[in-house]
mmCIF file of C-alpha atoms in Angstrom:
data_model
loop_
_atom_site.group_PDB
_atom_site.id
_atom_site.type_symbol
_atom_site.label_atom_id
_atom_site.label_comp_id
_atom_site.label_asym_id
_atom_site.label_seq_id
_atom_site.Cartn_x
_atom_site.Cartn_y
_atom_site.Cartn_z
ATOM 1 C CA MET A 1 -41.295 16.150 22.450
ATOM 2 C CA ASN A 2 -39.658 15.029 19.060
ATOM 3 C CA LEU A 3 -36.718 17.610 18.428
ATOM 4 C CA HIS A 4 -35.925 16.215 15.121
ATOM 5 C CA PHE A 5 -37.499 17.767 11.974
ATOM 6 C CA THR A 6 -39.886 15.768 9.422
ATOM 7 C CA PRO A 7 -39.142 16.106 6.362
ATOM 8 C CA GLU A 8 -42.805 17.853 5.950
ATOM 9 C CA GLU A 9 -40.998 20.561 8.380
ATOM 10 C CA GLN A 10 -37.845 20.973 6.409
ATOM 11 C CA ALA A 11 -39.871 21.559 3.671
ATOM 12 C CA PHE A 12 -41.857 24.539 5.222
ATOM 13 C CA ARG A 13 -38.750 25.805 6.307
ATOM 14 C CA HIS A 14 -37.721 25.769 2.587
ATOM 15 C CA GLU A 15 -41.021 27.281 1.526
ATOM 16 C CA VAL A 16 -39.861 30.012 4.582
ATOM 17 C CA LYS A 17 -36.765 31.343 3.185
ATOM 18 C CA GLN A 18 -37.980 31.487 -0.581
ATOM 19 C CA PHE A 19 -40.908 33.712 1.129
ATOM 20 C CA ILE A 20 -38.706 35.840 2.790
ATOM 21 C CA ALA A 21 -35.900 36.177 0.240
ATOM 22 C CA ALA A 22 -38.845 37.135 -2.273
ATOM 23 C CA SER A 23 -40.202 39.388 0.058
ATOM 24 C CA LEU A 24 -38.174 41.478 3.266
ATOM 25 C CA PRO A 25 -37.219 44.692 1.810
ATOM 26 C CA ALA A 26 -33.478 45.098 1.377
ATOM 27 C CA ASP A 27 -33.385 48.253 3.164
ATOM 28 C CA ILE A 28 -35.036 47.010 6.209
ATOM 29 C CA GLN A 29 -32.707 43.842 6.086
ATOM 30 C CA HIS A 30 -29.885 45.980 5.845
ATOM 31 C CA LYS A 31 -30.893 47.797 9.212
ATOM 32 C CA VAL A 32 -31.707 45.087 11.193
ATOM 33 C CA HIS A 33 -28.558 43.235 10.508
ATOM 34 C CA ASN A 34 -25.926 46.668 11.016
ATOM 35 C CA GLY A 35 -27.804 47.376 14.394
ATOM 36 C CA LEU A 36 -29.667 50.509 12.702
ATOM 37 C CA ILE A 37 -32.860 52.455 13.754
ATOM 38 C CA LEU A 38 -36.036 50.847 12.022
ATOM 39 C CA GLU A 39 -38.696 53.255 11.403
ATOM 40 C CA ARG A 40 -42.350 52.920 11.873
ATOM 41 C CA ASP A 41 -42.722 52.320 8.457
ATOM 42 C CA ASP A 42 -40.455 49.566 7.970
ATOM 43 C CA TYR A 43 -42.305 47.714 10.640
ATOM 44 C CA VAL A 44 -45.674 48.243 8.886
ATOM 45 C CA ARG A 45 -44.314 47.501 5.254
ATOM 46 C CA TRP A 46 -42.875 43.966 6.687
ATOM 47 C CA GLN A 47 -46.164 43.352 8.526
ATOM 48 C CA GLN A 48 -48.532 43.812 5.627
ATOM 49 C CA ALA A 49 -45.931 41.536 3.567
ATOM 50 C CA LEU A 50 -46.778 39.196 6.048
ATOM 51 C CA HIS A 51 -50.412 39.541 5.572
ATOM 52 C CA ALA A 52 -50.443 39.755 1.861
ATOM 53 C CA ARG A 53 -48.818 36.090 1.735
ATOM 54 C CA GLY A 54 -51.760 35.108 4.783
ATOM 55 C CA TRP A 55 -48.613 34.952 7.104
ATOM 56 C CA GLY A 56 -49.550 38.044 9.730
ATOM 57 C CA GLY A 57 -51.000 36.011 11.950
ATOM 58 C CA SER A 58 -47.922 33.369 12.773
ATOM 59 C CA SER A 59 -49.906 32.102 16.260
ATOM 60 C CA TRP A 60 -53.467 32.948 15.725
ATOM 61 C CA ALA A 61 -56.027 30.104 14.914
ATOM 62 C CA LYS A 62 -57.590 30.082 10.952
ATOM 63 C CA GLU A 63 -60.742 31.259 12.392
ATOM 64 C CA PHE A 64 -59.498 34.399 13.206
ATOM 65 C CA GLY A 65 -57.673 34.857 9.729
ATOM 66 C CA GLY A 66 -54.353 33.392 10.781
ATOM 67 C CA THR A 67 -52.086 30.594 9.954
ATOM 68 C CA GLY A 68 -53.471 27.826 12.363
ATOM 69 C CA TRP A 69 -49.762 26.677 12.390
ATOM 70 C CA SER A 70 -48.162 24.319 15.004
ATOM 71 C CA ALA A 71 -46.120 25.022 17.745
ATOM 72 C CA VAL A 72 -42.983 23.953 15.727
ATOM 73 C CA GLN A 73 -44.178 25.739 12.002
ATOM 74 C CA LYS A 74 -44.082 29.357 14.718
ATOM 75 C CA TYR A 75 -40.637 28.756 15.622
ATOM 76 C CA ILE A 76 -39.103 28.069 12.260
ATOM 77 C CA PHE A 77 -40.669 30.582 11.102
ATOM 78 C CA GLU A 78 -39.312 32.888 13.636
ATOM 79 C CA GLU A 79 -36.156 31.303 13.337
ATOM 80 C CA GLU A 80 -35.727 32.309 9.405
ATOM 81 C CA CYS A 81 -37.104 35.871 10.067
ATOM 82 C CA ALA A 82 -34.772 36.531 12.680
ATOM 83 C CA ALA A 83 -31.896 34.458 10.756
ATOM 84 C CA ALA A 84 -32.778 37.055 7.270
ATOM 85 C CA GLY A 85 -32.785 40.125 9.014
ATOM 86 C CA ALA A 86 -36.248 40.620 8.992
ATOM 87 C CA PRO A 87 -37.663 42.627 11.392
ATOM 88 C CA ARG A 88 -39.278 41.711 15.261
ATOM 89 C CA ILE A 89 -43.450 41.299 14.818
ATOM 90 C CA VAL A 90 -44.304 44.897 17.298
ATOM 91 C CA PRO A 91 -46.116 42.679 20.048
ATOM 92 C CA PHE A 92 -48.406 44.872 21.400
ATOM 93 C CA GLY A 93 -51.359 44.226 18.734
ATOM 94 C CA VAL A 94 -50.169 40.621 16.769
ATOM 95 C CA LYS A 95 -48.493 38.773 19.932
ATOM 96 C CA MET A 96 -50.171 40.351 23.468
ATOM 97 C CA VAL A 97 -53.514 42.132 23.054
ATOM 98 C CA ALA A 98 -54.834 40.053 20.043
ATOM 99 C CA PRO A 99 -54.970 36.981 22.299
ATOM 100 C CA VAL A 100 -57.151 38.538 24.853
ATOM 101 C CA ILE A 101 -59.233 39.510 22.643
ATOM 102 C CA MET A 102 -59.584 35.750 20.830
ATOM 103 C CA ALA A 103 -60.162 34.150 24.318
ATOM 104 C CA PHE A 104 -61.981 36.719 26.233
ATOM 105 C CA GLY A 105 -63.044 39.610 23.692
ATOM 106 C CA SER A 106 -66.869 40.109 22.335
ATOM 107 C CA PRO A 107 -67.767 38.319 19.007
ATOM 108 C CA ALA A 108 -67.845 42.695 17.940
ATOM 109 C CA GLN A 109 -64.977 43.390 19.353
ATOM 110 C CA GLN A 110 -63.394 40.559 17.278
ATOM 111 C CA GLN A 111 -64.664 41.605 14.330
ATOM 112 C CA ARG A 112 -63.693 45.304 14.869
ATOM 113 C CA PHE A 113 -60.236 45.066 15.594
ATOM 114 C CA LEU A 114 -58.915 41.504 14.689
ATOM 115 C CA PRO A 115 -58.160 42.340 11.001
ATOM 116 C CA GLY A 116 -56.569 46.084 11.833
ATOM 117 C CA ILE A 117 -54.479 44.410 14.112
ATOM 118 C CA LEU A 118 -53.647 41.850 11.567
ATOM 119 C CA SER A 119 -52.835 44.059 8.445
ATOM 120 C CA GLY A 120 -50.680 46.448 10.103
ATOM 121 C CA GLU A 121 -53.186 49.212 9.299
ATOM 122 C CA GLU A 122 -53.759 49.935 13.363
ATOM 123 C CA TRP A 123 -51.027 50.331 15.862
ATOM 124 C CA TRP A 124 -52.002 49.298 19.643
ATOM 125 C CA CYS A 125 -49.447 50.268 22.683
ATOM 126 C CA GLN A 126 -49.434 48.974 26.313
ATOM 127 C CA GLY A 127 -51.262 50.796 29.177
ATOM 128 C CA TYR A 128 -49.965 48.851 31.850
ATOM 129 C CA SER A 129 -47.416 50.171 34.517
ATOM 130 C CA GLU A 130 -47.422 53.888 35.815
ATOM 131 C CA PRO A 131 -45.484 55.199 38.549
ATOM 132 C CA GLY A 132 -44.859 53.258 41.369
ATOM 133 C CA SER A 133 -46.960 50.067 39.435
ATOM 134 C CA GLY A 134 -44.580 48.225 37.662
ATOM 135 C CA SER A 135 -44.043 44.914 38.384
ATOM 136 C CA ASP A 136 -46.627 45.393 41.133
ATOM 137 C CA LEU A 137 -49.421 45.496 38.473
ATOM 138 C CA ALA A 138 -52.158 45.179 40.800
ATOM 139 C CA SER A 139 -51.996 48.510 42.661
ATOM 140 C CA VAL A 140 -52.825 50.681 39.182
ATOM 141 C CA LYS A 141 -54.347 54.077 40.387
ATOM 142 C CA THR A 142 -55.406 55.025 36.816
ATOM 143 C CA SER A 143 -59.452 54.957 37.142
ATOM 144 C CA ALA A 144 -62.285 53.988 34.964
ATOM 145 C CA GLN A 145 -65.164 55.365 36.085
ATOM 146 C CA ARG A 146 -68.796 53.455 34.513
ATOM 147 C CA GLU A 147 -71.523 56.559 33.430
ATOM 148 C CA GLY A 148 -74.114 55.602 31.674
ATOM 149 C CA ASP A 149 -73.182 53.819 28.273
ATOM 150 C CA HIS A 150 -69.487 54.737 28.908
ATOM 151 C CA TYR A 151 -66.216 55.300 31.074
ATOM 152 C CA LEU A 152 -64.180 58.387 32.135
ATOM 153 C CA VAL A 153 -60.664 57.212 32.589
ATOM 154 C CA ASN A 154 -58.302 59.666 34.820
ATOM 155 C CA GLY A 155 -54.844 58.639 35.295
ATOM 156 C CA GLN A 156 -51.619 58.089 34.195
ATOM 157 C CA LYS A 157 -49.606 55.001 32.048
ATOM 158 C CA THR A 158 -45.268 55.213 31.701
ATOM 159 C CA TRP A 159 -42.764 53.800 29.879
ATOM 160 C CA THR A 160 -45.905 52.839 26.969
ATOM 161 C CA THR A 161 -44.187 51.448 24.247
ATOM 162 C CA GLN A 162 -43.959 53.398 20.697
ATOM 163 C CA ALA A 163 -47.294 55.219 22.248
ATOM 164 C CA GLN A 164 -46.290 57.953 20.081
ATOM 165 C CA TYR A 165 -47.032 56.006 17.203
ATOM 166 C CA ALA A 166 -50.732 54.115 18.423
ATOM 167 C CA ASP A 167 -54.082 54.476 17.143
ATOM 168 C CA TRP A 168 -54.486 52.306 20.466
ATOM 169 C CA ILE A 169 -54.292 51.300 23.575
ATOM 170 C CA PHE A 170 -55.113 48.395 26.084
ATOM 171 C CA CYS A 171 -55.353 49.375 29.335
ATOM 172 C CA LEU A 172 -55.620 48.100 32.891
ATOM 173 C CA VAL A 173 -58.053 50.307 34.954
ATOM 174 C CA ARG A 174 -59.305 50.677 38.708
ATOM 175 C CA THR A 175 -62.902 50.406 38.178
ATOM 176 C CA ASP A 176 -63.581 49.312 41.342
ATOM 177 C CA ASN A 177 -61.963 50.236 45.319
ATOM 178 C CA GLU A 178 -63.841 48.455 47.533
ATOM 179 C CA VAL A 179 -62.375 44.704 47.313
ATOM 180 C CA LYS A 180 -58.739 43.166 47.102
ATOM 181 C CA PRO A 181 -56.822 44.706 44.732
ATOM 182 C CA GLN A 182 -56.899 42.206 41.615
ATOM 183 C CA ARG A 183 -60.328 41.994 41.829
ATOM 184 C CA GLY A 184 -61.017 45.347 40.931
ATOM 185 C CA ILE A 185 -59.114 46.063 37.869
ATOM 186 C CA SER A 186 -61.118 45.748 34.559
ATOM 187 C CA PHE A 187 -59.495 45.670 30.751
ATOM 188 C CA LEU A 188 -60.141 48.587 28.035
ATOM 189 C CA LEU A 189 -59.536 49.265 24.775
ATOM 190 C CA ILE A 190 -58.981 53.048 24.375
ATOM 191 C CA ASP A 191 -59.025 55.030 20.848
ATOM 192 C CA MET A 192 -55.400 57.014 21.114
ATOM 193 C CA LYS A 193 -57.152 59.843 19.593
ATOM 194 C CA SER A 194 -59.790 60.182 22.320
ATOM 195 C CA PRO A 195 -60.090 63.981 23.436
ATOM 196 C CA GLY A 196 -58.360 63.866 26.933
ATOM 197 C CA ILE A 197 -55.200 61.838 26.130
ATOM 198 C CA THR A 198 -51.771 63.613 25.821
ATOM 199 C CA VAL A 199 -48.718 61.727 25.327
ATOM 200 C CA ARG A 200 -45.191 62.954 26.621
ATOM 201 C CA PRO A 201 -41.922 61.439 25.247
ATOM 202 C CA ILE A 202 -39.208 59.919 27.699
ATOM 203 C CA ILE A 203 -35.769 59.990 26.205
ATOM 204 C CA THR A 204 -33.759 57.395 27.440
ATOM 205 C CA MET A 205 -29.945 57.191 27.939
ATOM 206 C CA ASP A 206 -29.210 55.429 24.340
ATOM 207 C CA GLY A 207 -30.596 58.835 23.193
ATOM 208 C CA ALA A 208 -33.881 57.086 21.544
ATOM 209 C CA HIS A 209 -37.259 57.821 22.121
ATOM 210 C CA GLU A 210 -39.447 54.677 22.190
ATOM 211 C CA VAL A 211 -41.295 55.056 25.286
ATOM 212 C CA ASN A 212 -43.639 57.607 26.801
ATOM 213 C CA GLU A 213 -45.911 59.093 29.856
ATOM 214 C CA VAL A 214 -49.375 58.967 28.695
ATOM 215 C CA TRP A 215 -51.910 61.117 30.585
ATOM 216 C CA PHE A 216 -55.726 60.439 30.602
ATOM 217 C CA ASP A 217 -57.952 63.665 31.837
ATOM 218 C CA ASN A 218 -61.683 62.389 31.893
ATOM 219 C CA VAL A 219 -61.532 60.496 28.730
ATOM 220 C CA LYS A 220 -64.215 59.089 27.774
ATOM 221 C CA VAL A 221 -64.501 55.403 26.293
ATOM 222 C CA PRO A 222 -67.560 53.518 25.364
ATOM 223 C CA ALA A 223 -68.863 50.634 27.723
ATOM 224 C CA GLU A 224 -68.220 48.005 24.481
ATOM 225 C CA ASN A 225 -64.874 48.749 24.987
ATOM 226 C CA LEU A 226 -64.513 46.806 28.287
ATOM 227 C CA VAL A 227 -63.385 42.872 27.500
ATOM 228 C CA GLY A 228 -64.590 40.401 29.043
ATOM 229 C CA GLU A 229 -66.084 41.440 32.339
ATOM 230 C CA GLU A 230 -65.953 44.576 34.473
ATOM 231 C CA ASN A 231 -63.144 44.152 37.672
ATOM 232 C CA ALA A 232 -62.084 39.959 35.660
ATOM 233 C CA GLY A 233 -59.318 42.070 34.155
ATOM 234 C CA TRP A 234 -56.478 40.718 36.298
ATOM 235 C CA THR A 235 -57.134 37.467 34.463
ATOM 236 C CA TYR A 236 -57.120 38.968 31.622
ATOM 237 C CA ALA A 237 -53.405 40.444 32.716
ATOM 238 C CA LYS A 238 -51.530 37.077 33.887
ATOM 239 C CA PHE A 239 -52.646 35.949 30.107
ATOM 240 C CA LEU A 240 -51.463 38.714 28.358
ATOM 241 C CA LEU A 241 -48.059 38.281 30.654
ATOM 242 C CA GLY A 242 -47.724 35.007 29.985
ATOM 243 C CA HIS A 243 -47.555 35.327 25.891
ATOM 244 C CA GLU A 244 -45.363 38.818 26.152
ATOM 245 C CA ARG A 245 -42.560 36.410 28.614
ATOM 246 C CA THR A 246 -42.902 33.522 26.179
ATOM 247 C CA ASN A 247 -42.037 36.346 23.111
ATOM 248 C CA ILE A 248 -38.951 37.626 25.372
ATOM 249 C CA ALA A 249 -37.319 34.801 25.120
ATOM 250 C CA GLY A 250 -36.010 36.111 21.685
ATOM 251 C CA ILE A 251 -34.027 33.127 20.453
ATOM 252 C CA GLY A 252 -34.011 33.422 16.743
ATOM 253 C CA ILE A 253 -32.964 37.461 17.555
ATOM 254 C CA ALA A 254 -30.273 35.775 19.858
ATOM 255 C CA LYS A 255 -29.090 33.559 17.405
ATOM 256 C CA ARG A 256 -28.617 36.527 14.580
ATOM 257 C CA GLU A 257 -26.865 38.674 17.080
ATOM 258 C CA LEU A 258 -24.399 35.965 18.129
ATOM 259 C CA ALA A 259 -23.753 35.169 14.875
ATOM 260 C CA ARG A 260 -22.951 39.463 14.720
ATOM 261 C CA LEU A 261 -20.935 38.827 17.594
ATOM 262 C CA LYS A 262 -18.408 36.396 15.822
ATOM 263 C CA ARG A 263 -17.929 38.139 13.037
ATOM 264 C CA ILE A 264 -17.150 40.775 15.113
ATOM 265 C CA ALA A 265 -14.470 39.039 16.953
ATOM 266 C CA SER A 266 -13.449 37.495 13.578
ATOM 267 C CA GLN A 267 -12.487 41.397 12.353
ATOM 268 C CA GLU A 268 -11.187 42.490 15.874
ATOM 269 C CA THR A 269 -7.801 41.440 16.878
ATOM 270 C CA LYS A 270 -5.660 40.893 20.196
ATOM 271 C CA ASN A 271 -2.352 40.238 20.439
ATOM 272 C CA GLY A 272 -2.089 40.098 16.408
ATOM 273 C CA LYS A 273 -4.247 37.425 16.423
ATOM 274 C CA PRO A 274 -8.164 37.883 15.814
ATOM 275 C CA LEU A 275 -9.873 38.287 19.032
ATOM 276 C CA ILE A 276 -11.817 35.348 18.546
ATOM 277 C CA GLU A 277 -9.379 32.885 19.157
ATOM 278 C CA ASP A 278 -8.398 34.313 22.404
ATOM 279 C CA PRO A 279 -8.952 31.578 25.421
ATOM 280 C CA HIS A 280 -10.483 34.219 27.367
ATOM 281 C CA PHE A 281 -13.555 35.343 24.576
ATOM 282 C CA SER A 282 -14.025 32.452 23.149
ATOM 283 C CA LEU A 283 -15.297 31.226 26.424
ATOM 284 C CA ARG A 284 -17.529 33.571 26.963
ATOM 285 C CA ILE A 285 -18.580 33.079 23.510
ATOM 286 C CA ALA A 286 -18.907 29.194 24.260
ATOM 287 C CA GLN A 287 -20.841 29.712 27.637
ATOM 288 C CA ILE A 288 -23.361 31.832 25.761
ATOM 289 C CA GLN A 289 -23.910 29.230 23.009
ATOM 290 C CA ILE A 290 -24.812 26.623 25.408
ATOM 291 C CA ASP A 291 -26.760 28.931 27.627
ATOM 292 C CA LEU A 292 -28.947 29.991 24.274
ATOM 293 C CA ASN A 293 -28.736 25.794 22.957
ATOM 294 C CA ALA A 294 -30.578 25.240 26.648
ATOM 295 C CA LEU A 295 -32.895 28.247 26.232
ATOM 296 C CA GLU A 296 -34.210 27.126 23.072
ATOM 297 C CA ILE A 297 -34.768 23.301 24.379
ATOM 298 C CA THR A 298 -37.218 24.928 27.021
ATOM 299 C CA ASN A 299 -38.838 26.983 24.226
ATOM 300 C CA LEU A 300 -39.480 24.358 22.112
ATOM 301 C CA ARG A 301 -41.726 22.908 25.396
ATOM 302 C CA VAL A 302 -43.565 25.392 26.422
ATOM 303 C CA LEU A 303 -44.234 26.514 22.558
ATOM 304 C CA SER A 304 -45.503 22.162 22.811
ATOM 305 C CA ALA A 305 -47.435 23.286 25.518
ATOM 306 C CA GLU A 306 -48.778 25.806 23.952
ATOM 307 C CA GLU A 307 -49.761 24.080 21.051
ATOM 308 C CA GLN A 308 -52.431 22.081 23.700
ATOM 309 C CA ARG A 309 -54.095 24.563 24.554
ATOM 310 C CA ARG A 310 -52.377 25.321 27.619
ATOM 311 C CA THR A 311 -51.658 28.576 28.567
ATOM 312 C CA PRO A 312 -48.369 29.727 29.663
ATOM 313 C CA GLY A 313 -47.092 28.831 33.094
ATOM 314 C CA PRO A 314 -43.918 29.558 35.177
ATOM 315 C CA GLU A 315 -41.504 28.049 32.552
ATOM 316 C CA ALA A 316 -42.761 31.785 30.590
ATOM 317 C CA SER A 317 -40.467 33.000 33.376
ATOM 318 C CA ILE A 318 -37.531 31.137 33.296
ATOM 319 C CA LEU A 319 -37.759 32.015 29.531
ATOM 320 C CA LYS A 320 -37.972 35.747 30.328
ATOM 321 C CA ILE A 321 -34.898 35.716 32.820
ATOM 322 C CA LYS A 322 -32.669 33.364 30.724
ATOM 323 C CA GLY A 323 -33.536 34.820 26.840
ATOM 324 C CA THR A 324 -32.989 38.521 28.572
ATOM 325 C CA GLU A 325 -29.706 37.668 30.222
ATOM 326 C CA ILE A 326 -28.587 36.332 27.054
ATOM 327 C CA GLN A 327 -29.381 38.828 24.774
ATOM 328 C CA GLN A 328 -27.458 41.235 26.803
ATOM 329 C CA ALA A 329 -24.429 39.217 27.331
ATOM 330 C CA ILE A 330 -24.105 39.628 23.941
ATOM 331 C CA THR A 331 -24.436 43.444 23.829
ATOM 332 C CA GLU A 332 -21.861 43.650 26.276
ATOM 333 C CA LEU A 333 -19.034 40.927 24.833
ATOM 334 C CA MET A 334 -19.878 43.337 21.149
ATOM 335 C CA THR A 335 -18.806 46.366 22.974
ATOM 336 C CA GLN A 336 -15.641 44.669 25.045
ATOM 337 C CA ALA A 337 -15.267 43.764 21.603
ATOM 338 C CA VAL A 338 -14.082 46.711 19.745
ATOM 339 C CA GLY A 339 -13.238 48.162 22.883
ATOM 340 C CA THR A 340 -13.064 52.461 23.307
ATOM 341 C CA TYR A 341 -14.409 52.769 19.587
ATOM 342 C CA ALA A 342 -17.971 51.936 21.794
ATOM 343 C CA LEU A 343 -17.516 54.917 23.762
ATOM 344 C CA PRO A 344 -19.173 57.713 21.116
ATOM 345 C CA LEU A 345 -23.095 57.418 21.388
ATOM 346 C CA ARG A 346 -23.547 58.964 18.154
ATOM 347 C CA ARG A 347 -27.133 58.464 16.931
ATOM 348 C CA GLU A 348 -26.766 60.388 13.660
ATOM 349 C CA ALA A 349 -24.195 57.093 12.751
ATOM 350 C CA MET A 350 -26.964 54.553 13.460
ATOM 351 C CA ALA A 351 -29.386 56.076 10.820
ATOM 352 C CA ALA A 352 -29.697 54.749 6.984
ATOM 353 C CA GLY A 353 -27.878 56.398 4.709
ATOM 354 C CA TYR A 354 -25.284 57.845 6.920
ATOM 355 C CA ASP A 355 -22.239 58.702 5.218
ATOM 356 C CA GLY A 356 -20.223 60.634 7.923
ATOM 357 C CA GLU A 357 -16.901 59.217 9.732
ATOM 358 C CA HIS A 358 -17.260 56.815 11.923
ATOM 359 C CA ALA A 359 -14.987 56.827 15.161
ATOM 360 C CA GLY A 360 -13.779 53.308 14.377
ATOM 361 C CA PRO A 361 -15.138 50.410 12.300
ATOM 362 C CA ALA A 362 -18.658 51.250 11.053
ATOM 363 C CA TYR A 363 -20.020 48.290 12.680
ATOM 364 C CA ALA A 364 -19.074 49.849 15.868
ATOM 365 C CA SER A 365 -21.512 52.800 16.073
ATOM 366 C CA SER A 366 -24.422 50.990 17.190
ATOM 367 C CA LEU A 367 -23.148 49.053 19.887
ATOM 368 C CA ALA A 368 -23.415 51.789 22.427
ATOM 369 C CA ALA A 369 -26.740 52.352 22.172
ATOM 370 C CA ASN A 370 -27.853 48.766 21.663
ATOM 371 C CA TYR A 371 -26.213 47.783 24.931
ATOM 372 C CA LEU A 372 -27.813 50.380 27.131
ATOM 373 C CA ASN A 373 -31.018 49.626 25.017
ATOM 374 C CA MET A 374 -30.813 45.880 25.866
ATOM 375 C CA ARG A 375 -30.445 46.697 29.622
ATOM 376 C CA LYS A 376 -34.018 47.275 29.723
ATOM 377 C CA LEU A 377 -34.902 44.018 28.467
ATOM 378 C CA SER A 378 -34.279 42.415 32.323
ATOM 379 C CA ILE A 379 -36.942 44.896 33.970
ATOM 380 C CA TYR A 380 -40.044 44.919 31.480
ATOM 381 C CA GLY A 381 -42.409 42.303 31.067
ATOM 382 C CA GLY A 382 -42.639 41.922 34.673
ATOM 383 C CA SER A 383 -38.529 42.741 36.063
ATOM 384 C CA ASN A 384 -36.601 39.366 36.435
ATOM 385 C CA GLU A 385 -36.461 39.482 40.288
ATOM 386 C CA ILE A 386 -39.862 38.918 40.279
ATOM 387 C CA GLN A 387 -39.915 36.378 37.570
ATOM 388 C CA LYS A 388 -37.609 34.535 40.290
ATOM 389 C CA ASN A 389 -40.079 35.016 42.895
ATOM 390 C CA ILE A 390 -42.463 33.074 40.563
ATOM 391 C CA ILE A 391 -40.655 30.393 40.016
ATOM 392 C CA ALA A 392 -39.233 30.000 43.686
ATOM 393 C CA GLN A 393 -43.224 29.818 44.863
ATOM 394 C CA MET A 394 -44.584 27.972 41.835
ATOM 395 C CA ILE A 395 -41.958 25.325 40.979
ATOM 396 C CA LEU A 396 -39.766 25.147 43.845
ATOM 397 C CA GLY A 397 -42.542 25.835 45.946
ATOM 398 C CA LEU A 398 -40.645 27.932 48.666
#
């Protein structure tokens, strides 16, 4: 793959920069650059701005209302958005369930669901993990029993990110207990307003309400909401997870946060000198930079394969592992840079407009929460330990 950008691609980058400068709300940009709390409205406003420009589906084909961009264009777009302080696109609709609907859904499902995802009018969440079924998704127990023209769903999902905001949930459900576990799973689209659904918050150690338990008690789901074939959901689930792990790499975000780390290290001091001049600390920053450069090359290779209509394979596992490790290493160094000022966990100081006192420099107030929140990266989307097993089996042949 040629890693030198063409004049046309450079012109595209300039166009993206101009759009962001004109369209990204300043208050959202401030929140992102300073690690402050983003609300649902922030994500929706940015998705709507992208949609108005025709860029709501940067990875979608034109026939579905997407941009039809090349892999390089998508990469440039995401890199510039992250660098400018745009919020990350909420992946559950645009980047996860939408590709499944486009590839395996019926024309009626594509017509019904894709426009709302593209415009940001309908918020989705993911119903994969269950108690006892995290990385081992084939063991899901939430059942869907076919009764005439509908399914009756019972069970529980957990760690459901932003389910408190969701209009819809895509679920892996057990539709056959008499076959091999992978062959008895189906993929259902469920309206979160359906009677029988209960959402219970889970407060994580950073004090945030980001994930939830979702309970299904005799929830009636129209059979027309089944994606593809009954009991073929495992195939669709793997397809979706490949896209999720590619996106988890977060190259642009890591670049932005690494730049933030360097700014903080330039303002903190050690032995009377800027911390960034400390040989030990600067060496750790350099190692992250090297790892990030290598990951970027791997990410471009995977995007090139996607452009040639090849589904991401085990390379996506490499992106998942290294991408999450790099993001965690950056937040770890940030907290170490400010020392004891990172110890207080005060979420009120992470709200936009907070005018109270900070324990140290204002930029330190969000570091503890961000550090704790980033610990989850190596767990969700299939834990890093599971990804290492995939690499061992599918790449190394062990």
